[in-house]
């Protein structure tokens, strides 16, 4: 156990710790715990250290790589904030972990770390650059360029969720109109379907059936199931979300021309039609001289943990 | 003269050659020549070598750095094509120049080279990453990331002109709707003003006066002059172009978060109001956590030549 890397994933609703030996592609062991309501930064850190100690007992790992569910100032080595848990502002998470485990630790935000995880161990193996996009309750993203996470001047690179896809689109909570997030993230897709059901009574029968007749119980999963079953309203709603994603991806391809675009997150389980429409509009939006390869994430919810391993390997000089 | 770098700029309508000593910020000498109608790749190359020989006579430069007005495959060291001059497909321009001058040569496309020129010698000095955008008869762009030109997987990075700004916007010659180019490049802005003048007779009096009463003679320069003079129609047209630029810049900032955005090209002489509107919409489009600094290009039409010097310095190992 002393020759293992410790990977930690501080999520909004759950935490995970895992250990793996450098070069290996399977976990030696994984531990998970919910982030209980009422948690703060200190309790989160204690929970995580307890998980890690279950894995390591008194041994030291070789290095620690950490995914954090919120913005991180990687240059200063501090968490900026958590959108879910109070008390994280300015916490020097790498230093705390270095003191606890006696080895070096690296921390980055979850979308960046997941991008690195997919690049090194998942869908992006063998490519030089990729854009990772996660589409779930929000839309996040991260870049790997020439094998390294690209942070940008303020550590904010990858915010594809708040690129404007349609200046006349729906209002996003960020205050702008037609952000990708407001057109493609799960809660917004569910709301769009609910609005359509209300505006067009008689349409979307299958969707409404699946929701037990209750418009307010419509979820992205039910929309996907209804679309699969041939429900026109559900297909229309999902097509619109796919088109927004395709447009944002095509724009990103025109701007940066990455080798690969990797899509993960719960919304990406919305079926073949959803994927086809994303790919169609991505290619249509990008110039014909450039390739836009759009593939599913390979690591699922373990991408941040594997990205943690990759961060730790960078510390150890093991990253190729 | 033997201790100078040779910089070459193959433009669509004119060619330029210049020599400078490494580390110096002033030309030792510059020569320019028009690209005559009927030119082909061979005559362009002969013209350029003649210009260079006027500067160097029989001496060899230290290295040659070249800006080419069209897509270049930098990995294979060949020109892909010129949009203006026939015969350029697959020409190994670096090898031809290396044989002529007996030293190493590097070639890249003009937007990339201008970006590098501004980064090393112009508006981008001291920053780590920038997006350079030229707004003239078209809209082109180039990235410098961590001090190097970022080419992307197919050498197509930087094509901000064909990012979709408004999916319901005007048709672009590329076949898509609402590309930045179709909303902000000079000929499209002129056409928008001409359409407005036709649709709203009685409006745009000052603009029409400046054009000698002839709608078809309206140019971006006249629109800018009329806007400066208070002409409402001209202001509306320029505001719309500025808003499209601001949106595309804000989207690029959300995606890549560069230190700086540098704007050049003839359209950027459209006055303070135009610049203010670009900056306002850029900042509005970008997330509040990130800086969007938008500045004018410093090197004007010499950016490609200075970028050529920077390319040559990279060859010589002189780039910091």
Coordinates of C-alpha atoms in Angstrom, one line a residue:
Chain A
X1 CA 0.0 0.0 0.0
X2 CA 2.9 2.3 0.4
X3 CA 3.5 2.3 -3.4
X4 CA 0.0 3.6 -4.2
X5 CA -1.3 6.9 -5.3
X6 CA -4.2 8.4 -3.4
X7 CA -7.0 10.0 -5.4
X8 CA -9.7 12.0 -3.8
X9 CA -13.0 13.4 -5.2
X10 CA -14.8 16.1 -3.2
X11 CA -18.2 16.1 -4.9
X12 CA -21.2 18.3 -4.1
X13 CA -23.3 15.4 -2.8
X14 CA -20.8 12.6 -2.2
X15 CA -17.1 12.0 -1.6
X16 CA -14.8 9.3 -2.9
X17 CA -11.3 8.1 -2.2
X18 CA -9.4 5.5 -4.1
X19 CA -5.9 4.1 -4.3
X20 CA -4.1 2.7 -7.4
X21 CA -0.5 1.8 -8.2
X22 CA 1.3 4.0 -10.7
X23 CA 0.9 2.5 -14.2
X24 CA -2.0 0.3 -13.2
X25 CA -5.5 0.8 -14.6
X26 CA -7.5 -0.8 -11.8
X27 CA -8.2 0.5 -8.4
X28 CA -6.6 -1.4 -5.5
X29 CA -9.6 -0.1 -3.4
X30 CA -12.3 2.6 -3.4
X31 CA -14.3 4.1 -0.6
X32 CA -17.4 6.4 -0.9
X33 CA -19.4 8.4 1.5
X34 CA -22.3 10.9 1.1
X35 CA -21.7 14.6 1.8
X36 CA -24.3 15.0 4.6
X37 CA -26.6 18.0 4.7
X38 CA -25.1 20.5 7.1
X39 CA -21.6 19.7 6.1
X40 CA -19.0 22.4 6.0
X41 CA -15.4 22.4 4.7
X42 CA -14.0 21.0 7.9
X43 CA -16.4 18.1 8.1
X44 CA -15.8 17.4 4.4
X45 CA -12.1 17.3 5.0
X46 CA -12.5 15.0 8.1
X47 CA -14.8 12.7 6.1
X48 CA -12.3 12.4 3.3
X49 CA -9.3 11.8 5.5
X50 CA -11.3 9.0 7.3
X51 CA -12.1 7.4 3.9
X52 CA -8.4 7.6 2.9
X53 CA -7.3 6.2 6.2
X54 CA -9.6 3.2 5.7
X55 CA -7.7 2.6 2.5
X56 CA -4.1 3.4 3.7
X57 CA -4.3 2.8 7.5
X58 CA -1.0 4.3 8.6
X59 CA 0.9 4.0 5.3
X60 CA 1.8 7.0 3.2
X61 CA 0.8 7.2 -0.4
X62 CA 3.3 8.2 -3.1
X63 CA 1.3 11.5 -3.8
X64 CA -2.2 12.8 -3.6
X65 CA -4.3 14.0 -6.6
X66 CA -7.6 15.7 -5.9
X67 CA -10.7 16.7 -7.8
X68 CA -12.7 19.4 -6.1
X69 CA -16.3 20.3 -7.0
X70 CA -15.9 24.0 -7.4
X71 CA -13.4 26.6 -8.7
X72 CA -9.8 26.2 -7.5
X73 CA -6.9 28.7 -7.8
X74 CA -4.3 26.2 -8.8
X75 CA -1.5 28.8 -8.9
X76 CA -2.0 29.7 -5.2
X77 CA -3.1 26.2 -4.3
X78 CA -6.4 27.3 -2.6
X79 CA -10.1 26.5 -3.1
X80 CA -12.0 29.5 -4.3
X81 CA -15.4 28.3 -3.1
X82 CA -17.9 25.4 -3.1
X83 CA -21.3 26.0 -4.6
X84 CA -22.7 23.4 -2.2
X85 CA -20.8 23.5 1.1
X86 CA -19.9 26.6 3.2
X87 CA -16.5 27.4 4.5
X88 CA -14.4 26.5 1.5
X89 CA -13.3 30.0 0.5
X90 CA -9.5 30.2 0.5
X91 CA -8.9 26.8 2.1
X92 CA -5.4 25.6 1.3
X93 CA -6.5 22.0 0.5
X94 CA -3.2 20.8 -0.9
X95 CA -1.3 22.0 2.2
X96 CA -3.8 20.4 4.5
X97 CA -3.4 17.1 2.7
X98 CA 0.3 17.3 2.5
X99 CA 0.5 17.7 6.3
X100 CA -1.9 14.8 6.8
X101 CA -0.2 12.4 4.4
X102 CA 3.4 13.6 4.4
X103 CA 3.6 13.7 0.6
X104 CA 2.9 16.2 -2.2
X105 CA -0.8 16.9 -3.2
X106 CA -2.3 18.6 -6.2
X107 CA -5.9 19.9 -6.4
X108 CA -7.9 21.1 -9.4
X109 CA -11.6 21.6 -10.2
X110 CA -13.7 18.6 -11.1
X111 CA -14.2 19.4 -14.8
X112 CA -10.5 19.9 -15.4
X113 CA -9.6 16.8 -13.5
X114 CA -12.2 14.7 -15.3
X115 CA -10.8 16.0 -18.6
X116 CA -7.3 14.9 -17.6
X117 CA -8.7 11.5 -16.4
X118 CA -10.4 10.9 -19.7
X119 CA -7.2 12.1 -21.6
X120 CA -4.9 9.8 -19.7
X121 CA -7.0 6.7 -18.9
X122 CA -10.3 7.0 -20.8
X123 CA -11.7 8.1 -24.1
X124 CA -8.9 10.5 -24.9
X125 CA -6.0 8.0 -24.8
X126 CA -3.5 8.6 -27.6
X127 CA -4.8 12.1 -28.5
X128 CA -2.9 15.4 -27.8
X129 CA -5.8 17.7 -27.0
X130 CA -9.4 17.3 -26.0
X131 CA -12.4 19.2 -24.7
X132 CA -14.3 17.4 -22.0
X133 CA -17.9 18.5 -21.5
X134 CA -20.2 17.2 -18.7
X135 CA -23.9 17.7 -19.2
X136 CA -26.0 17.0 -16.1
X137 CA -27.6 19.5 -13.8
X138 CA -25.3 22.1 -15.3
X139 CA -22.9 22.1 -18.2
X140 CA -19.2 22.2 -17.3
X141 CA -16.1 21.7 -19.3
X142 CA -12.3 21.3 -19.2
X143 CA -9.5 21.4 -21.7
X144 CA -6.4 19.3 -22.1
X145 CA -4.0 20.9 -24.5
X146 CA -0.7 19.3 -25.4
X147 CA -1.2 16.8 -22.6
X148 CA -1.8 19.4 -19.8
X149 CA -4.9 21.0 -18.3
X150 CA -5.4 24.4 -19.8
X151 CA -6.5 26.8 -17.0
X152 CA -6.5 30.1 -18.7
X153 CA -5.6 33.5 -17.3
X154 CA -8.1 33.3 -14.4
X155 CA -8.4 29.6 -14.1
X156 CA -11.8 29.8 -15.8
X157 CA -11.1 28.1 -19.1
X158 CA -13.6 25.5 -20.2
X159 CA -16.8 27.3 -19.3
X160 CA -18.6 26.2 -22.4
X161 CA -21.9 26.0 -20.4
X162 CA -22.0 29.8 -20.4
X163 CA -21.1 30.4 -24.0
X164 CA -24.1 32.1 -25.8
X165 CA -25.6 29.7 -28.3
X166 CA -28.7 31.7 -29.1
X167 CA -28.8 35.4 -28.1
X168 CA -32.6 35.1 -28.3
X169 CA -32.7 32.0 -26.2
X170 CA -34.2 31.4 -22.7
X171 CA -32.9 33.4 -19.7
X172 CA -30.0 31.6 -17.9
X173 CA -29.6 32.0 -14.1
X174 CA -26.3 33.7 -14.9
X175 CA -28.3 36.6 -16.2
X176 CA -27.6 36.1 -20.0
X177 CA -29.9 34.7 -22.6
X178 CA -29.4 31.4 -24.5
X179 CA -26.3 30.0 -22.7
X180 CA -25.7 26.4 -23.6
X181 CA -26.5 25.4 -20.0
X182 CA -30.0 27.0 -20.2
X183 CA -30.6 25.0 -23.4
X184 CA -29.1 21.6 -22.6
X185 CA -28.7 20.9 -18.9
X186 CA -31.1 18.4 -17.3
X187 CA -33.3 20.7 -15.3
X188 CA -33.7 23.1 -18.2
X189 CA -34.6 20.3 -20.6
X190 CA -37.1 19.0 -18.1
X191 CA -38.6 22.5 -17.8
X192 CA -38.8 22.9 -21.5
X193 CA -40.7 19.7 -21.8
X194 CA -43.0 20.8 -19.0
X195 CA -43.7 24.1 -20.7
X196 CA -44.4 22.3 -24.0
X197 CA -46.8 19.9 -22.2
X198 CA -48.7 22.8 -20.7
X199 CA -48.8 24.8 -24.0
X200 CA -49.8 21.9 -26.2
X201 CA -52.3 19.7 -24.3
X202 CA -52.9 16.5 -26.1
X203 CA -49.3 16.2 -27.2
X204 CA -46.6 14.3 -25.4
X205 CA -49.1 11.6 -24.2
X206 CA -46.4 8.9 -23.7
X207 CA -44.2 11.3 -21.7
X208 CA -47.2 12.3 -19.5
X209 CA -48.1 8.7 -19.0
X210 CA -44.5 7.9 -17.9
X211 CA -44.7 10.8 -15.5
X212 CA -47.9 9.3 -14.0
X213 CA -49.9 12.2 -15.5
X214 CA -48.1 14.7 -13.4
X215 CA -46.3 17.4 -15.5
X216 CA -44.2 18.4 -12.6
X217 CA -42.7 14.9 -12.3
X218 CA -41.2 15.0 -15.8
X219 CA -37.5 14.3 -15.7
X220 CA -34.8 14.1 -18.4
X221 CA -34.8 10.3 -18.0
X222 CA -38.5 10.1 -18.7
X223 CA -38.1 12.4 -21.7
X224 CA -35.4 10.2 -23.1
X225 CA -37.6 7.1 -22.5
X226 CA -40.6 8.7 -24.2
X227 CA -38.4 9.9 -27.1
X228 CA -37.2 6.4 -27.5
X229 CA -40.8 5.2 -27.6
X230 CA -41.6 7.6 -30.4
X231 CA -43.1 10.6 -28.4
X232 CA -42.9 13.6 -30.7
X233 CA -42.9 16.3 -28.1
X234 CA -40.0 14.5 -26.2
X235 CA -38.1 14.2 -29.4
X236 CA -38.5 17.9 -30.2
X237 CA -37.3 18.9 -26.8
X238 CA -34.3 16.6 -26.9
X239 CA -33.4 17.6 -30.5
X240 CA -33.3 21.2 -29.4
X241 CA -30.9 20.4 -26.6
X242 CA -28.8 18.4 -28.9
X243 CA -28.7 21.2 -31.4
X244 CA -27.6 23.6 -28.8
X245 CA -24.8 21.2 -27.8
X246 CA -23.8 20.7 -31.4
X247 CA -23.6 24.4 -32.0
X248 CA -21.5 25.1 -28.9
X249 CA -19.2 22.1 -29.8
X250 CA -18.8 23.2 -33.4
X251 CA -18.0 26.8 -32.3
X252 CA -15.4 25.4 -29.9
X253 CA -13.9 23.3 -32.7
X254 CA -13.6 26.3 -35.0
X255 CA -11.9 28.2 -32.2
X256 CA -9.5 25.6 -30.8
X257 CA -9.7 22.6 -33.1
X258 CA -9.0 19.9 -30.5
X259 CA -8.4 16.3 -31.5
X260 CA -11.4 15.1 -29.6
X261 CA -14.6 16.2 -27.8
X262 CA -15.5 13.9 -24.9
X263 CA -19.1 14.1 -23.6
X264 CA -20.1 12.8 -20.1
X265 CA -22.8 13.4 -17.5
X266 CA -26.3 12.0 -17.0
X267 CA -27.9 13.8 -20.0
X268 CA -25.6 11.9 -22.3
X269 CA -27.7 8.8 -21.6
X270 CA -30.5 10.3 -23.7
X271 CA -30.2 7.8 -26.5
X272 CA -28.8 7.4 -30.0
X273 CA -31.0 10.0 -31.6
X274 CA -29.6 12.6 -29.1
X275 CA -26.0 11.7 -30.0
X276 CA -26.7 11.7 -33.7
X277 CA -28.2 15.1 -33.6
X278 CA -25.3 16.5 -31.6
X279 CA -22.8 15.1 -34.1
X280 CA -24.8 16.3 -37.1
X281 CA -24.9 19.9 -35.8
X282 CA -21.3 19.9 -34.5
X283 CA -20.1 19.0 -38.0
X284 CA -22.4 21.4 -39.7
X285 CA -21.2 24.2 -37.4
X286 CA -17.5 23.5 -37.8
X287 CA -15.7 24.4 -41.0
X288 CA -15.4 21.5 -43.4
X289 CA -11.6 21.6 -43.2
X290 CA -11.7 20.4 -39.6
X291 CA -12.6 17.2 -38.0
X292 CA -15.0 17.1 -35.1
X293 CA -14.8 13.8 -33.3
X294 CA -17.4 13.6 -30.5
X295 CA -17.2 10.5 -28.3
X296 CA -18.8 9.4 -25.0
X297 CA -16.7 9.6 -21.8
X298 CA -15.3 6.2 -20.9
X299 CA -14.8 6.6 -17.2
X300 CA -18.2 7.7 -16.0
X301 CA -18.3 9.1 -12.5
X302 CA -14.8 7.7 -11.9
X303 CA -13.2 10.3 -14.3
X304 CA -12.4 12.7 -11.4
X305 CA -10.7 10.0 -9.4
X306 CA -8.7 8.8 -12.4
X307 CA -7.8 12.4 -13.1
X308 CA -6.6 12.6 -9.5
X309 CA -4.3 9.7 -10.3
X310 CA -3.0 11.6 -13.4
X311 CA -2.4 14.7 -11.3
X312 CA -0.4 12.7 -8.8
X313 CA 1.6 11.1 -11.6
X314 CA 2.4 14.6 -12.8
X315 CA 3.8 15.4 -9.3
X316 CA 5.8 12.2 -9.4
X317 CA 7.2 13.0 -12.9
X318 CA 5.5 9.8 -14.2
X319 CA 3.3 11.6 -16.8
X320 CA 4.4 10.9 -20.3
Chain B
X1 CA 23.6 42.2 -43.0
X2 CA 24.7 38.6 -42.4
X3 CA 23.5 38.9 -38.8
X4 CA 19.9 39.7 -39.7
X5 CA 16.7 37.7 -39.8
X6 CA 14.7 37.7 -43.0
X7 CA 10.9 38.1 -42.6
X8 CA 8.5 37.6 -45.5
X9 CA 4.8 38.4 -45.9
X10 CA 3.0 36.7 -48.8
X11 CA -0.3 38.7 -48.9
X12 CA -3.3 38.3 -51.1
X13 CA -2.7 41.6 -52.9
X14 CA 0.9 42.6 -51.8
X15 CA 4.1 41.1 -50.7
X16 CA 6.7 42.5 -48.2
X17 CA 10.2 41.5 -47.1
X18 CA 12.1 43.0 -44.2
X19 CA 15.3 42.4 -42.3
X20 CA 15.9 43.0 -38.6
X21 CA 18.7 42.0 -36.2
X22 CA 17.7 39.6 -33.4
X23 CA 16.6 41.5 -30.4
X24 CA 16.1 44.8 -32.2
X25 CA 12.7 46.3 -32.6
X26 CA 13.3 48.3 -35.7
X27 CA 13.7 47.2 -39.3
X28 CA 17.0 47.5 -40.9
X29 CA 15.1 47.7 -44.2
X30 CA 11.7 46.9 -45.7
X31 CA 10.7 46.3 -49.4
X32 CA 7.2 46.0 -50.7
X33 CA 5.7 44.9 -54.0
X34 CA 2.2 44.4 -55.3
X35 CA 1.0 40.9 -56.2
X36 CA 0.0 41.6 -59.8
X37 CA -3.1 40.2 -61.3
X38 CA -2.3 37.0 -63.1
X39 CA 0.3 36.0 -60.6
X40 CA 0.8 32.3 -59.7
X41 CA 2.7 30.6 -56.9
X42 CA 6.0 30.6 -59.0
X43 CA 5.8 34.3 -59.9
X44 CA 4.9 35.1 -56.2
X45 CA 8.0 33.2 -55.1
X46 CA 10.2 34.9 -57.7
X47 CA 8.9 38.3 -56.7
X48 CA 9.6 37.6 -53.0
X49 CA 13.1 36.3 -53.6
X50 CA 13.9 39.4 -55.6
X51 CA 12.6 41.7 -52.8
X52 CA 14.8 39.7 -50.3
X53 CA 17.8 39.9 -52.6
X54 CA 17.4 43.7 -52.7
X55 CA 17.8 43.7 -48.9
X56 CA 20.5 41.0 -48.5
X57 CA 22.3 41.0 -51.9
X58 CA 24.4 37.9 -51.7
X59 CA 24.5 37.6 -47.9
X60 CA 22.7 34.9 -46.0
X61 CA 20.2 35.7 -43.3
X62 CA 20.4 33.9 -39.9
X63 CA 17.0 32.3 -40.6
X64 CA 13.8 33.1 -42.5
X65 CA 10.3 33.5 -40.9
X66 CA 7.3 33.7 -43.3
X67 CA 3.7 34.7 -43.1
X68 CA 1.5 33.2 -45.8
X69 CA -2.0 34.5 -46.6
X70 CA -3.8 31.1 -46.6
X71 CA -3.9 27.8 -44.7
X72 CA -0.5 26.1 -44.1
X73 CA 0.2 22.6 -43.0
X74 CA 3.0 23.4 -40.6
X75 CA 3.6 19.8 -39.6
X76 CA 4.4 18.8 -43.2
X77 CA 5.8 22.2 -44.1
X78 CA 3.6 22.8 -47.1
X79 CA 1.1 25.5 -48.2
X80 CA -2.4 24.1 -48.4
X81 CA -3.8 26.7 -50.8
X82 CA -4.1 30.4 -51.5
X83 CA -7.6 31.9 -51.8
X84 CA -6.2 34.5 -54.2
X85 CA -3.4 33.0 -56.3
X86 CA -3.4 29.6 -58.1
X87 CA -0.7 27.0 -57.9
X88 CA 0.0 27.1 -54.2
X89 CA -1.5 23.7 -53.3
X90 CA 1.2 21.5 -51.7
X91 CA 4.1 23.9 -52.3
X92 CA 7.0 23.2 -49.9
X93 CA 7.6 26.9 -49.3
X94 CA 10.0 26.4 -46.3
X95 CA 12.2 24.0 -48.4
X96 CA 12.3 26.4 -51.4
X97 CA 13.4 29.2 -49.2
X98 CA 15.9 27.0 -47.4
X99 CA 17.5 26.1 -50.7
X100 CA 17.5 29.8 -51.8
X101 CA 19.0 31.3 -48.6
X102 CA 20.9 28.3 -47.2
X103 CA 19.4 28.6 -43.7
X104 CA 16.3 27.3 -42.0
X105 CA 12.9 28.7 -42.7
X106 CA 9.5 28.5 -40.9
X107 CA 6.1 29.3 -42.5
X108 CA 2.7 29.7 -40.9
X109 CA -0.6 31.3 -41.9
X110 CA -1.0 35.1 -41.6
X111 CA -3.4 35.2 -38.7
X112 CA -1.2 32.9 -36.6
X113 CA 1.9 34.8 -37.5
X114 CA 0.3 38.1 -36.8
X115 CA -0.8 36.8 -33.4
X116 CA 2.7 35.7 -32.6
X117 CA 4.0 39.1 -33.8
X118 CA 1.6 41.0 -31.5
X119 CA 2.5 38.6 -28.7
X120 CA 6.3 39.1 -29.0
X121 CA 6.6 42.6 -30.2
X122 CA 3.2 44.3 -30.0
X123 CA 0.1 44.6 -27.8
X124 CA 0.7 41.2 -26.2
X125 CA 4.1 41.8 -24.7
X126 CA 4.3 40.4 -21.2
X127 CA 1.2 38.2 -21.4
X128 CA 1.2 34.4 -21.7
X129 CA -1.8 33.8 -24.0
X130 CA -3.7 35.9 -26.4
X131 CA -6.4 35.7 -29.1
X132 CA -5.6 37.8 -32.1
X133 CA -8.6 38.8 -34.3
X134 CA -8.4 40.6 -37.6
X135 CA -11.6 42.2 -38.8
X136 CA -11.4 43.5 -42.4
X137 CA -12.8 42.0 -45.6
X138 CA -13.1 38.7 -43.6
X139 CA -12.6 37.8 -39.9
X140 CA -9.6 35.7 -39.1
X141 CA -8.0 34.8 -35.8
X142 CA -5.0 33.1 -34.2
X143 CA -4.0 31.9 -30.7
X144 CA -0.8 32.2 -28.8
X145 CA -1.0 29.9 -25.8
X146 CA 1.8 29.7 -23.3
X147 CA 4.0 31.6 -25.8
X148 CA 3.5 29.3 -28.8
X149 CA 1.1 29.4 -31.7
X150 CA -1.7 27.0 -31.1
X151 CA -2.6 25.2 -34.3
X152 CA -5.1 22.6 -33.2
X153 CA -5.5 19.1 -34.6
X154 CA -6.0 20.1 -38.2
X155 CA -4.1 23.4 -38.2
X156 CA -7.5 25.2 -38.2
X157 CA -7.6 26.7 -34.7
X158 CA -8.5 30.4 -34.5
X159 CA -11.4 30.4 -37.0
X160 CA -13.5 32.7 -34.8
X161 CA -14.9 34.2 -38.0
X162 CA -17.0 31.1 -38.6
X163 CA -18.3 30.6 -35.1
X164 CA -22.0 31.0 -35.0
X165 CA -23.0 34.2 -33.2
X166 CA -26.7 34.1 -34.0
X167 CA -28.3 31.0 -35.5
X168 CA -31.0 33.2 -37.0
X169 CA -28.5 35.6 -38.5
X170 CA -27.8 36.4 -42.1
X171 CA -26.5 33.7 -44.5
X172 CA -22.7 33.5 -44.6
X173 CA -20.9 32.5 -47.8
X174 CA -19.7 29.4 -45.9
X175 CA -23.3 28.2 -45.9
X176 CA -24.2 28.7 -42.3
X177 CA -26.3 31.4 -40.7
X178 CA -25.0 34.1 -38.4
X179 CA -21.3 33.5 -38.5
X180 CA -19.3 36.3 -36.9
X181 CA -17.8 37.1 -40.4
X182 CA -21.2 37.7 -41.9
X183 CA -22.1 40.1 -39.1
X184 CA -18.9 42.1 -38.6
X185 CA -16.6 41.9 -41.7
X186 CA -16.4 45.1 -43.8
X187 CA -18.3 44.0 -46.9
X188 CA -21.1 42.6 -44.8
X189 CA -21.4 45.7 -42.7
X190 CA -21.5 47.8 -45.8
X191 CA -24.2 45.6 -47.3
X192 CA -26.2 45.8 -44.0
X193 CA -26.1 49.6 -44.3
X194 CA -27.1 49.5 -47.9
X195 CA -30.1 47.3 -47.1
X196 CA -31.1 49.6 -44.3
X197 CA -30.9 52.7 -46.5
X198 CA -33.1 50.9 -49.1
X199 CA -35.6 49.8 -46.5
X200 CA -35.8 53.0 -44.6
X201 CA -35.7 55.9 -47.1
X202 CA -35.3 59.2 -45.3
X203 CA -33.0 57.7 -42.7
X204 CA -29.2 57.7 -42.9
X205 CA -29.1 61.1 -44.7
X206 CA -25.5 61.9 -43.6
X207 CA -24.3 58.5 -44.8
X208 CA -26.0 58.9 -48.1
X209 CA -24.5 62.4 -48.5
X210 CA -21.0 61.1 -47.8
X211 CA -21.6 58.4 -50.5
X212 CA -22.5 61.1 -53.0
X213 CA -26.1 59.9 -52.9
X214 CA -25.2 56.5 -54.2
X215 CA -26.2 53.6 -52.0
X216 CA -23.9 51.2 -53.8
X217 CA -20.9 53.5 -52.9
X218 CA -21.4 53.1 -49.1
X219 CA -18.2 51.7 -47.5
X220 CA -17.3 50.8 -43.9
X221 CA -15.2 54.0 -43.8
X222 CA -18.1 56.2 -44.7
X223 CA -20.4 54.4 -42.2
X224 CA -17.8 55.1 -39.5
X225 CA -17.6 58.7 -40.6
X226 CA -21.3 59.1 -40.6
X227 CA -21.7 57.4 -37.2
X228 CA -19.1 59.8 -35.8
X229 CA -21.2 62.6 -37.2
X230 CA -24.3 61.4 -35.4
X231 CA -26.0 59.4 -38.2
X232 CA -28.5 57.0 -36.5
X233 CA -28.7 54.4 -39.2
X234 CA -24.9 54.2 -39.3
X235 CA -24.7 53.9 -35.6
X236 CA -27.2 51.1 -35.5
X237 CA -25.3 49.2 -38.2
X238 CA -22.0 49.5 -36.5
X239 CA -23.5 48.7 -33.0
X240 CA -24.8 45.4 -34.4
X241 CA -21.4 44.5 -35.8
X242 CA -19.8 45.5 -32.5
X243 CA -22.3 43.4 -30.6
X244 CA -21.5 40.3 -32.8
X245 CA -17.8 40.8 -32.1
X246 CA -18.4 41.2 -28.4
X247 CA -20.5 38.1 -28.2
X248 CA -17.9 36.0 -30.1
X249 CA -15.1 37.4 -28.0
X250 CA -17.0 36.8 -24.7
X251 CA -17.7 33.2 -25.8
X252 CA -14.0 32.7 -26.7
X253 CA -13.1 34.1 -23.2
X254 CA -15.5 31.7 -21.5
X255 CA -14.0 28.8 -23.4
X256 CA -10.2 29.6 -23.3
X257 CA -9.8 32.5 -20.9
X258 CA -6.8 34.1 -22.6
X259 CA -4.9 37.0 -20.9
X260 CA -5.7 39.3 -23.8
X261 CA -7.7 39.7 -26.9
X262 CA -6.0 41.8 -29.6
X263 CA -8.1 43.3 -32.4
X264 CA -6.7 44.5 -35.7
X265 CA -7.8 45.0 -39.3
X266 CA -9.4 47.9 -41.1
X267 CA -12.8 47.6 -39.4
X268 CA -11.2 48.4 -36.1
X269 CA -10.8 52.0 -37.2
X270 CA -14.5 52.5 -36.8
X271 CA -14.3 54.8 -33.8
X272 CA -14.6 54.9 -30.0
X273 CA -18.2 54.0 -30.0
X274 CA -17.5 50.8 -31.9
X275 CA -14.7 49.8 -29.5
X276 CA -16.9 50.6 -26.4
X277 CA -19.7 48.5 -27.6
X278 CA -17.4 45.6 -28.3
X279 CA -15.9 45.8 -24.8
X280 CA -19.4 46.2 -23.2
X281 CA -20.8 43.1 -24.9
X282 CA -17.6 41.1 -24.4
X283 CA -17.7 41.7 -20.7
X284 CA -21.4 41.0 -20.5
X285 CA -21.0 37.7 -22.3
X286 CA -18.1 36.5 -20.3
X287 CA -18.6 35.2 -16.8
X288 CA -18.0 37.8 -14.1
X289 CA -15.1 35.7 -12.7
X290 CA -13.0 36.3 -15.7
X291 CA -11.3 39.3 -17.1
X292 CA -11.8 40.1 -20.8
X293 CA -9.1 42.6 -21.8
X294 CA -9.7 43.8 -25.4
X295 CA -7.0 46.0 -26.9
X296 CA -6.0 47.3 -30.3
X297 CA -3.3 45.7 -32.3
X298 CA 0.0 47.6 -32.0
X299 CA 1.8 46.6 -35.2
X300 CA -0.8 47.3 -37.8
X301 CA 0.0 45.7 -41.2
X302 CA 3.5 44.9 -40.0
X303 CA 2.3 42.3 -37.6
X304 CA 2.9 39.4 -40.0
X305 CA 6.4 40.6 -40.7
X306 CA 7.2 40.9 -37.0
X307 CA 5.6 37.5 -36.5
X308 CA 8.0 36.3 -39.1
X309 CA 10.9 37.6 -37.1
X310 CA 9.5 35.8 -34.0
X311 CA 9.2 32.5 -36.0
X312 CA 12.8 32.8 -37.1
X313 CA 13.9 33.5 -33.5
X314 CA 12.2 30.3 -32.5
X315 CA 14.2 28.5 -35.1
X316 CA 17.4 30.1 -33.7
X317 CA 16.5 29.2 -30.1
X318 CA 16.2 32.9 -29.2
X319 CA 12.5 32.9 -28.2
X320 CA 12.2 33.4 -24.5

